[in-house]
Amino acid sequence: MQRTEKQKVALSSETEEKLMKAAQNAFIKYGLEGARMQEIADEAGISKSMLHYYFAKKEKLFELIMRKAVLDVFANLRKILEENDSVMSKIHRLSHEYLDYLHEHPYLPLFVLHESHKDPAAFKNDFLPPAETAFTTRFVAQIEEEIKTGKIRPVDPYVLFAQIMSVCVFPVAAQPVLQGIMNLSADQYKMLLKQTQQQMPAFFERILNW
Amino acid sequence: MQRTEKQKVALSSETEEKLMKAAQNAFIKYGLEGARMQEIADEAGISKSMLHYYFAKKEKLFELIMRKAVLDVFANLRKILEENDSVMSKIHRLSHEYLDYLHEHPYLPLFVLHESHKDPAAFKNDFLPPAETAFTTRFVAQIEEEIKTGKIRPVDPYVLFAQIMSVCVFPVAAQPVLQGIMNLSADQYKMLLKQTQQQMPAFFERILNW
DNA sequence: GTCTATAATTTGATAGAC
DNA sequence: GTCTATCAAATTATAGAC
């Protein structure tokens, strides 16, 4: 009666990759409601019915994409913040590795943020389990520790973390608007992002160094 | 044959206000496709058909809301950046006035950003006319001027502007996610925003002062 | 101007042949 | 497994009485 749920049917890894890519593109650009199953199917080179064959519901597919997006965004961040480095070293690594990653996936952060606004509590519950986000608490603790030992100047550690995130994510996520109001070409904006990447550590050094 | 388009029919200003508020809430939270006309009508206390009586198409209503949102977000920014003040004075005023405004309308920036991602070129064309955004170019020029005269340290003016925007907007816009990953309560996050507001000028003073 | 009832359309989901 | 054709549901849009 209650058959075992077999969410994922076997499908060639090539097709799966194309499908996930197509779904990600559609959902990231248009959101859950704005994305069209037909478009996803077309872009993946399969029929619409195949989509329903593999993923019973649009919502399930969306959930999968969102989970992957959240995981990706935070896995890259976590990797750096959990290293055995000083705060300033981590900021340096963020400016290189994390920003490189974000530049390759510029739409991911906004996608996550947009969805989180619909129902923040539910979002946290579904996609931000405490175990996955504990690394931030540890990083904040590290900041407090370095302040206590006088390694860096005293600042509110939460504020510092929020500012690091802001300076990393916002220039990438807000590209269309920032580029628009600054009247820059796509190439000029790309250069601005490179500049931001280079200057970021120096900025935080000035804030944190005595 | 071609009757004059009378986009807006007379309607009591009280009803209009409730309607705009309802539409704004719905669109901001769920986006163009996610928002439901029924919900907007309900929240405004009118029937769904009245919505179509006043605004022929959902898209028209959305356009109105978006135009208002963009105007609001930039009018507040522009007001400060066009004053006859020094760069640092403007940063101080941003931290007070602009952040106060953003704290009262935390969802506006992300709404604008989300929509801009669907079709950046069209978005710029429809909602970011050069005349409305020229103030940023003037601000960038002012930064260059103050660098030339040695009033502030040399930095890339575009990068500086992007960073100012980042630090202002992102902590507000990303609240659900940042609050989630930092494991803070709503009240705790509100305090963090207040702290950010206070520390922001000092942050940029350290970057810009010799 | 405002409503209820209904049409039209869009789009997600399924049936059934191959 | 994959497709075409079709259904069902949701939602925008309109007609017509009052």
Coordinates of C-alpha atoms (C1' of nucleotides) in Angstrom, one line a residue:
Chain A
M1 CA 0.0 0.0 0.0
Q2 CA 2.6 2.5 1.1
R3 CA 5.3 1.8 -1.4
T4 CA 8.8 2.9 -0.6
E5 CA 9.5 6.3 -1.9
K6 CA 12.1 6.2 -4.5
Q7 CA 12.6 9.8 -5.1
K8 CA 15.3 9.5 -7.7
V9 CA 15.1 7.1 -10.6
A10 CA 18.2 6.0 -12.3
L11 CA 19.1 8.4 -15.2
S12 CA 22.2 8.8 -17.1
S13 CA 24.6 11.1 -15.3
E14 CA 25.0 13.2 -18.4
T15 CA 21.3 13.8 -18.6
E16 CA 21.1 14.4 -14.9
E17 CA 23.8 17.0 -15.1
K18 CA 22.1 18.8 -17.9
L19 CA 18.8 18.7 -16.1
M20 CA 20.1 20.0 -12.9
K21 CA 21.9 22.8 -14.7
A22 CA 18.7 23.7 -16.6
A23 CA 16.6 23.6 -13.5
Q24 CA 19.2 25.7 -11.6
N25 CA 19.3 28.3 -14.3
A26 CA 15.5 28.6 -14.5
F27 CA 14.9 28.7 -10.7
I28 CA 17.7 31.0 -10.0
K29 CA 16.6 33.5 -12.6
Y30 CA 12.8 33.3 -12.2
G31 CA 12.2 31.8 -8.8
L32 CA 9.9 28.9 -7.9
E33 CA 6.8 30.4 -9.4
G34 CA 8.4 32.2 -12.3
A35 CA 10.3 29.2 -13.6
R36 CA 8.6 27.1 -16.2
M37 CA 8.8 23.3 -16.4
Q38 CA 8.6 23.4 -20.2
E39 CA 11.6 25.7 -20.3
I40 CA 13.6 23.5 -18.0
A41 CA 12.8 20.4 -20.1
D42 CA 13.7 22.2 -23.3
E43 CA 17.0 23.4 -22.0
A44 CA 17.9 20.0 -20.8
G45 CA 16.9 18.5 -24.1
I46 CA 14.2 16.2 -22.7
S47 CA 10.4 16.2 -22.8
K48 CA 8.3 17.8 -20.2
S49 CA 6.9 14.4 -19.2
M50 CA 10.4 13.1 -18.5
L51 CA 10.7 15.8 -15.9
H52 CA 7.6 14.5 -14.1
Y53 CA 8.9 11.0 -14.6
Y54 CA 12.1 11.8 -12.7
F55 CA 10.7 14.4 -10.3
A56 CA 7.1 13.9 -9.4
K57 CA 6.6 17.6 -8.4
K58 CA 8.0 20.9 -9.4
E59 CA 8.4 21.7 -5.7
K60 CA 10.6 18.6 -5.2
L61 CA 12.9 19.6 -7.9
F62 CA 13.0 23.1 -6.6
E63 CA 13.8 21.9 -3.1
L64 CA 16.7 19.8 -4.5
I65 CA 18.1 22.8 -6.3
M66 CA 17.8 25.1 -3.3
R67 CA 19.4 22.5 -1.0
K68 CA 22.3 22.2 -3.5
A69 CA 22.6 26.0 -3.7
V70 CA 22.6 26.5 0.1
L71 CA 25.1 23.7 0.5
D72 CA 27.4 25.1 -2.2
V73 CA 27.4 28.7 -0.9
F74 CA 28.1 27.6 2.6
A75 CA 30.4 24.7 1.9
N76 CA 32.9 27.1 0.3
L77 CA 32.6 29.6 3.1
R78 CA 32.8 27.0 5.8
K79 CA 35.9 25.4 4.3
I80 CA 37.8 28.6 4.7
L81 CA 36.4 29.7 8.1
E82 CA 37.1 26.3 9.7
E83 CA 40.8 26.3 8.8
N84 CA 43.4 26.7 11.5
D85 CA 44.2 30.3 10.4
S86 CA 44.1 33.7 12.0
V87 CA 41.2 36.0 11.3
M88 CA 43.2 38.1 8.9
S89 CA 44.4 35.1 7.0
K90 CA 40.9 33.9 6.6
I91 CA 39.9 37.3 5.2
H92 CA 42.7 37.0 2.7
R93 CA 41.6 33.5 1.7
L94 CA 38.0 34.7 1.4
S95 CA 39.0 37.5 -0.9
H96 CA 40.7 35.0 -3.2
E97 CA 39.0 31.6 -3.0
Y98 CA 35.5 32.6 -1.9
L99 CA 35.2 35.5 -4.2
D100 CA 36.5 33.5 -7.1
Y101 CA 33.8 31.0 -6.4
L102 CA 31.1 33.7 -6.1
H103 CA 32.2 35.3 -9.4
E104 CA 31.6 32.0 -11.1
H105 CA 28.2 31.7 -9.5
P106 CA 27.0 35.3 -9.2
Y107 CA 23.3 34.5 -9.0
L108 CA 23.4 31.9 -6.2
P109 CA 23.3 34.3 -3.2
L110 CA 20.4 36.3 -4.4
F111 CA 18.4 33.2 -5.2
V112 CA 18.9 32.0 -1.7
L113 CA 18.0 35.4 -0.2
H114 CA 14.9 35.8 -2.3
E115 CA 13.5 32.5 -1.2
S116 CA 14.4 33.2 2.4
H117 CA 12.2 36.2 2.4
K118 CA 9.0 34.4 1.8
D119 CA 9.0 32.6 5.1
P120 CA 12.2 33.1 7.1
A121 CA 11.3 30.7 9.9
A122 CA 10.4 27.9 7.5
F123 CA 13.5 28.6 5.4
K124 CA 15.8 28.3 8.4
N125 CA 14.1 25.1 9.4
D126 CA 14.3 23.5 6.0
F127 CA 17.7 24.7 4.8
L128 CA 19.8 26.1 7.7
P129 CA 20.1 23.3 10.2
P130 CA 22.2 24.3 13.3
A131 CA 24.8 21.7 12.5
E132 CA 25.4 23.2 9.1
T133 CA 25.8 26.7 10.4
A134 CA 27.7 26.2 13.6
F135 CA 30.9 27.2 11.9
T136 CA 29.9 30.9 12.0
T137 CA 29.6 30.7 15.8
R138 CA 33.0 29.3 16.0
F139 CA 34.4 32.1 13.7
V140 CA 32.7 34.7 15.9
A141 CA 34.3 33.1 18.9
Q142 CA 37.7 33.2 17.2
I143 CA 37.3 36.9 16.5
E144 CA 36.5 37.5 20.2
E145 CA 39.5 35.5 21.2
E146 CA 41.9 37.5 19.0
I147 CA 40.4 40.7 20.4
K148 CA 41.0 39.5 23.9
T149 CA 44.6 38.6 23.2
G150 CA 45.1 42.0 21.5
K151 CA 45.9 40.5 18.1
I152 CA 43.2 42.7 16.5
R153 CA 41.5 45.9 17.5
P154 CA 38.2 45.5 19.4
V155 CA 35.1 45.4 17.2
D156 CA 31.7 43.8 17.6
P157 CA 32.5 40.3 16.2
Y158 CA 29.0 39.8 14.8
V159 CA 29.2 43.2 13.0
L160 CA 32.6 42.3 11.6
F161 CA 31.3 39.0 10.3
A162 CA 28.2 40.7 8.7
Q163 CA 30.5 43.3 7.1
I164 CA 32.8 40.7 5.7
M165 CA 29.8 38.9 4.2
S166 CA 28.5 42.2 2.9
V167 CA 31.7 43.2 1.1
C168 CA 32.1 39.7 -0.4
V169 CA 28.5 39.0 -1.5
F170 CA 26.8 42.3 -2.3
P171 CA 29.0 43.6 -5.1
V172 CA 28.5 40.3 -6.9
A173 CA 24.8 39.8 -6.1
A174 CA 23.8 43.4 -6.9
Q175 CA 25.7 43.6 -10.2
P176 CA 22.8 44.5 -12.5
V177 CA 21.7 47.4 -10.3
L178 CA 25.1 48.7 -9.3
Q179 CA 26.4 48.4 -12.8
G180 CA 23.2 50.3 -14.0
I181 CA 23.4 53.2 -11.6
M182 CA 27.2 53.6 -12.1
N183 CA 26.7 53.5 -15.8
L184 CA 29.4 50.8 -16.4
S185 CA 29.7 48.3 -19.1
A186 CA 29.8 44.6 -18.2
D187 CA 33.6 44.6 -18.7
Q188 CA 34.1 47.6 -16.6
Y189 CA 32.1 46.0 -13.8
K190 CA 34.1 42.9 -14.1
M191 CA 37.2 45.0 -13.5
L192 CA 35.5 46.6 -10.5
L193 CA 34.9 43.2 -9.0
K194 CA 38.6 42.3 -9.5
Q195 CA 39.6 45.6 -7.8
T196 CA 37.2 44.8 -4.9
Q197 CA 38.8 41.5 -4.6
Q198 CA 42.3 43.0 -4.4
Q199 CA 41.4 45.8 -2.0
M200 CA 39.3 43.9 0.4
P201 CA 42.1 42.5 2.6
A202 CA 43.8 45.9 2.9
F203 CA 40.5 47.4 4.0
F204 CA 40.0 45.0 6.8
E205 CA 43.6 45.3 7.8
R206 CA 43.1 49.0 8.3
I207 CA 40.1 48.2 10.5
L208 CA 41.6 45.4 12.5
N209 CA 45.3 46.3 12.8
W210 CA 46.5 48.6 15.5
Chain B
M1 CA -10.9 54.6 -32.3
Q2 CA -7.8 55.1 -30.3
R3 CA -9.2 56.3 -27.1
T4 CA -7.0 58.2 -24.7
E5 CA -5.4 55.8 -22.2
K6 CA -6.7 56.6 -18.8
Q7 CA -4.5 54.4 -16.8
K8 CA -5.7 55.4 -13.5
V9 CA -9.3 55.8 -12.6
A10 CA -10.3 58.0 -9.7
L11 CA -10.5 56.0 -6.5
S12 CA -10.6 57.1 -2.9
S13 CA -7.1 57.9 -1.7
E14 CA -7.7 55.8 1.3
T15 CA -8.5 52.8 -0.9
E16 CA -5.6 53.6 -3.1
E17 CA -3.2 53.6 -0.2
K18 CA -4.5 50.3 1.1
L19 CA -4.3 48.8 -2.3
M20 CA -0.8 50.0 -3.0
K21 CA 0.3 48.8 0.3
A22 CA -1.2 45.4 -0.3
A23 CA 0.3 45.1 -3.7
Q24 CA 3.7 46.1 -2.5
N25 CA 3.6 43.6 0.3
A26 CA 2.6 40.8 -2.1
F27 CA 5.0 41.6 -4.9
I28 CA 7.9 42.3 -2.6
K29 CA 7.5 39.0 -0.8
Y30 CA 6.6 36.7 -3.6
G31 CA 7.7 38.5 -6.8
L32 CA 5.7 39.1 -9.9
E33 CA 4.7 35.5 -10.6
G34 CA 4.5 34.4 -7.0
A35 CA 2.1 37.2 -5.9
R36 CA -1.6 36.5 -6.2
M37 CA -4.2 39.0 -7.3
Q38 CA -6.7 37.5 -5.0
E39 CA -4.5 38.0 -2.0
I40 CA -3.8 41.6 -2.9
A41 CA -7.5 42.3 -3.3
D42 CA -8.3 40.6 0.0
E43 CA -5.6 42.5 1.9
A44 CA -6.8 45.7 0.4
G45 CA -10.4 44.9 1.3
I46 CA -11.8 45.0 -2.2
S47 CA -12.9 42.4 -4.7
K48 CA -10.6 40.9 -7.2
S49 CA -12.6 42.4 -10.0
M50 CA -12.0 45.9 -8.6
L51 CA -8.3 45.3 -9.1
H52 CA -8.9 44.7 -12.7
Y53 CA -11.2 47.6 -12.9
Y54 CA -8.4 49.9 -11.7
F55 CA -5.4 48.2 -13.2
A56 CA -6.2 46.3 -16.4
K57 CA -3.2 44.0 -16.0
K58 CA -1.3 42.4 -13.2
E59 CA 1.9 43.5 -15.0
K60 CA 0.8 47.1 -15.0
L61 CA 0.2 47.1 -11.2
F62 CA 3.6 45.4 -10.8
E63 CA 5.3 48.0 -12.9
L64 CA 3.8 50.7 -10.8
I65 CA 5.0 49.1 -7.6
M66 CA 8.5 48.5 -8.9
R67 CA 8.8 52.1 -10.2
K68 CA 7.8 53.3 -6.8
A69 CA 10.2 51.0 -5.1
V70 CA 13.2 52.0 -7.3
L71 CA 12.3 55.7 -6.9
D72 CA 12.1 55.4 -3.1
V73 CA 15.3 53.5 -2.7
F74 CA 17.3 55.9 -4.8
A75 CA 15.5 59.1 -3.8
N76 CA 16.7 58.6 -0.3
L77 CA 20.2 57.8 -1.4
R78 CA 20.4 60.6 -3.9
K79 CA 19.2 63.2 -1.4
I80 CA 22.2 62.6 0.7
L81 CA 24.8 62.1 -2.0
E82 CA 23.8 65.3 -3.7
E83 CA 24.3 67.5 -0.7
N84 CA 27.2 69.9 -0.5
D85 CA 29.1 67.8 2.0
S86 CA 32.4 66.0 2.1
V87 CA 32.6 62.3 1.4
M88 CA 33.0 61.4 5.0
S89 CA 30.1 63.7 6.0
K90 CA 28.0 61.9 3.5
I91 CA 29.0 58.5 4.9
H92 CA 28.0 59.7 8.3
R93 CA 24.6 60.8 7.0
L94 CA 24.1 57.5 5.1
S95 CA 24.7 55.6 8.3
H96 CA 22.0 57.6 10.1
E97 CA 19.4 58.7 7.6
Y98 CA 19.7 56.1 4.9
L99 CA 20.0 53.1 7.2
D100 CA 17.1 54.4 9.2
Y101 CA 15.1 54.4 6.0
L102 CA 16.3 50.9 5.0
H103 CA 15.5 49.5 8.5
E104 CA 12.0 50.6 7.9
H105 CA 11.8 49.1 4.5
P106 CA 14.1 46.0 4.7
Y107 CA 12.6 44.1 1.8
L108 CA 12.8 46.8 -0.8
P109 CA 16.4 46.3 -1.9
L110 CA 16.1 42.6 -2.5
F111 CA 12.8 43.0 -4.3
V112 CA 14.6 45.4 -6.8
L113 CA 17.6 43.1 -7.1
H114 CA 15.6 40.0 -7.7
E115 CA 13.7 41.6 -10.5
S116 CA 16.8 43.0 -12.0
H117 CA 18.3 39.5 -12.4
K118 CA 15.6 38.4 -14.8
D119 CA 16.7 40.7 -17.6
P120 CA 19.3 43.2 -16.5
A121 CA 19.3 45.2 -19.8
A122 CA 15.5 45.6 -19.8
F123 CA 15.5 46.4 -16.2
K124 CA 18.0 49.2 -16.6
N125 CA 16.1 50.5 -19.6
D126 CA 12.7 50.5 -17.8
F127 CA 13.7 51.5 -14.3
L128 CA 17.2 53.1 -14.3
P129 CA 17.1 56.0 -16.7
P130 CA 20.5 57.8 -16.9
A131 CA 19.0 61.0 -15.6
E132 CA 17.9 59.3 -12.4
T133 CA 21.3 57.7 -11.7
A134 CA 23.7 60.4 -12.7
F135 CA 24.1 61.3 -9.0
T136 CA 26.3 58.3 -8.5
T137 CA 28.7 59.5 -11.2
R138 CA 28.9 62.8 -9.5
F139 CA 29.6 61.2 -6.2
V140 CA 32.4 59.1 -7.7
A141 CA 33.8 62.3 -9.2
Q142 CA 33.8 63.9 -5.8
I143 CA 35.7 60.9 -4.3
E144 CA 38.3 61.3 -7.0
E145 CA 38.5 65.0 -6.3
E146 CA 39.1 64.5 -2.6
I147 CA 41.7 61.9 -3.3
K148 CA 43.5 64.4 -5.7
T149 CA 43.5 67.1 -3.0
G150 CA 44.8 64.6 -0.5
K151 CA 41.7 65.0 1.7
I152 CA 41.3 61.2 1.8
R153 CA 43.6 58.3 1.0
P154 CA 43.7 57.0 -2.5
V155 CA 41.2 54.2 -3.2
D156 CA 39.4 53.1 -6.3
P157 CA 36.3 55.4 -6.2
Y158 CA 34.0 52.8 -7.8
V159 CA 35.1 50.2 -5.3
L160 CA 34.5 52.6 -2.4
F161 CA 31.0 53.3 -3.6
A162 CA 30.2 49.7 -4.0
Q163 CA 31.6 48.9 -0.6
I164 CA 29.5 51.7 1.0
M165 CA 26.4 50.3 -0.7
S166 CA 27.3 46.8 0.4
V167 CA 27.8 47.7 4.1
C168 CA 24.5 49.7 4.1
V169 CA 22.2 47.4 2.2
F170 CA 23.4 43.8 2.7
P171 CA 23.0 43.4 6.4
V172 CA 19.4 44.6 6.1
A173 CA 18.6 42.7 2.9
A174 CA 20.2 39.4 4.0
Q175 CA 18.7 39.4 7.5
P176 CA 16.8 36.0 7.2
V177 CA 20.0 34.2 6.2
L178 CA 22.5 36.0 8.3
Q179 CA 20.3 35.8 11.3
G180 CA 19.8 32.1 10.6
I181 CA 23.5 31.2 10.2
M182 CA 24.5 33.3 13.2
N183 CA 21.8 31.7 15.3
L184 CA 20.5 35.0 16.5
S185 CA 17.0 36.0 17.6
A186 CA 15.1 38.7 15.8
D187 CA 15.9 41.1 18.7
Q188 CA 19.5 40.2 18.7
Y189 CA 19.7 40.8 15.0
K190 CA 18.0 44.2 15.4
M191 CA 20.7 45.1 17.9
L192 CA 23.4 43.9 15.4
L193 CA 21.9 46.3 12.8
K194 CA 22.1 49.2 15.3
Q195 CA 25.7 48.3 16.0
T196 CA 26.5 48.2 12.3
Q197 CA 24.9 51.6 11.9
Q198 CA 27.1 53.0 14.7
Q199 CA 30.3 51.4 13.6
M200 CA 30.0 52.1 9.9
P201 CA 31.4 55.6 9.8
A202 CA 34.4 54.6 12.0
F203 CA 35.0 51.8 9.6
F204 CA 35.3 54.1 6.6
E205 CA 37.2 56.7 8.6
R206 CA 40.0 54.2 9.2
I207 CA 40.0 53.4 5.5
L208 CA 40.0 56.9 4.2
N209 CA 41.9 58.9 6.9
W210 CA 45.6 59.2 6.7
Chain C
dG1 C1' -18.4 51.6 -8.7
dT2 C1' -19.0 47.2 -6.9
dC3 C1' -20.2 42.7 -6.8
dT4 C1' -20.9 37.4 -8.3
dA5 C1' -20.3 34.3 -11.8
dT6 C1' -17.8 32.8 -15.6
dA7 C1' -14.6 32.8 -19.3
dA8 C1' -9.9 32.3 -21.0
dT9 C1' -5.3 31.2 -20.2
dT10 C1' -1.5 29.4 -18.4
dT11 C1' 0.9 25.7 -16.7
dG12 C1' 1.8 21.8 -13.8
dA13 C1' 0.6 16.9 -13.9
dT14 C1' -1.0 12.4 -16.0
dA15 C1' -2.4 8.8 -19.5
dG16 C1' -1.3 5.8 -22.8
dA17 C1' 1.0 4.4 -27.2
dC18 C1' 5.5 3.0 -28.7
Chain D
dG1 C1' 12.4 5.2 -20.9
dT2 C1' 10.6 8.4 -24.0
dC3 C1' 7.3 10.7 -26.5
dT4 C1' 2.6 13.1 -27.9
dA5 C1' -1.7 14.2 -26.5
dT6 C1' -4.7 15.4 -22.9
dC7 C1' -6.3 16.5 -18.3
dA8 C1' -6.7 19.1 -14.1
dA9 C1' -5.8 22.9 -11.4
dA10 C1' -4.7 27.4 -10.5
dT11 C1' -5.1 32.0 -11.7
dT12 C1' -5.7 36.0 -14.5
dA13 C1' -9.2 38.5 -16.9
dT14 C1' -14.0 39.7 -18.3
dA15 C1' -19.2 39.9 -18.6
dG16 C1' -23.2 41.4 -16.8
dA17 C1' -26.4 42.3 -13.0
dC18 C1' -27.2 45.7 -9.5

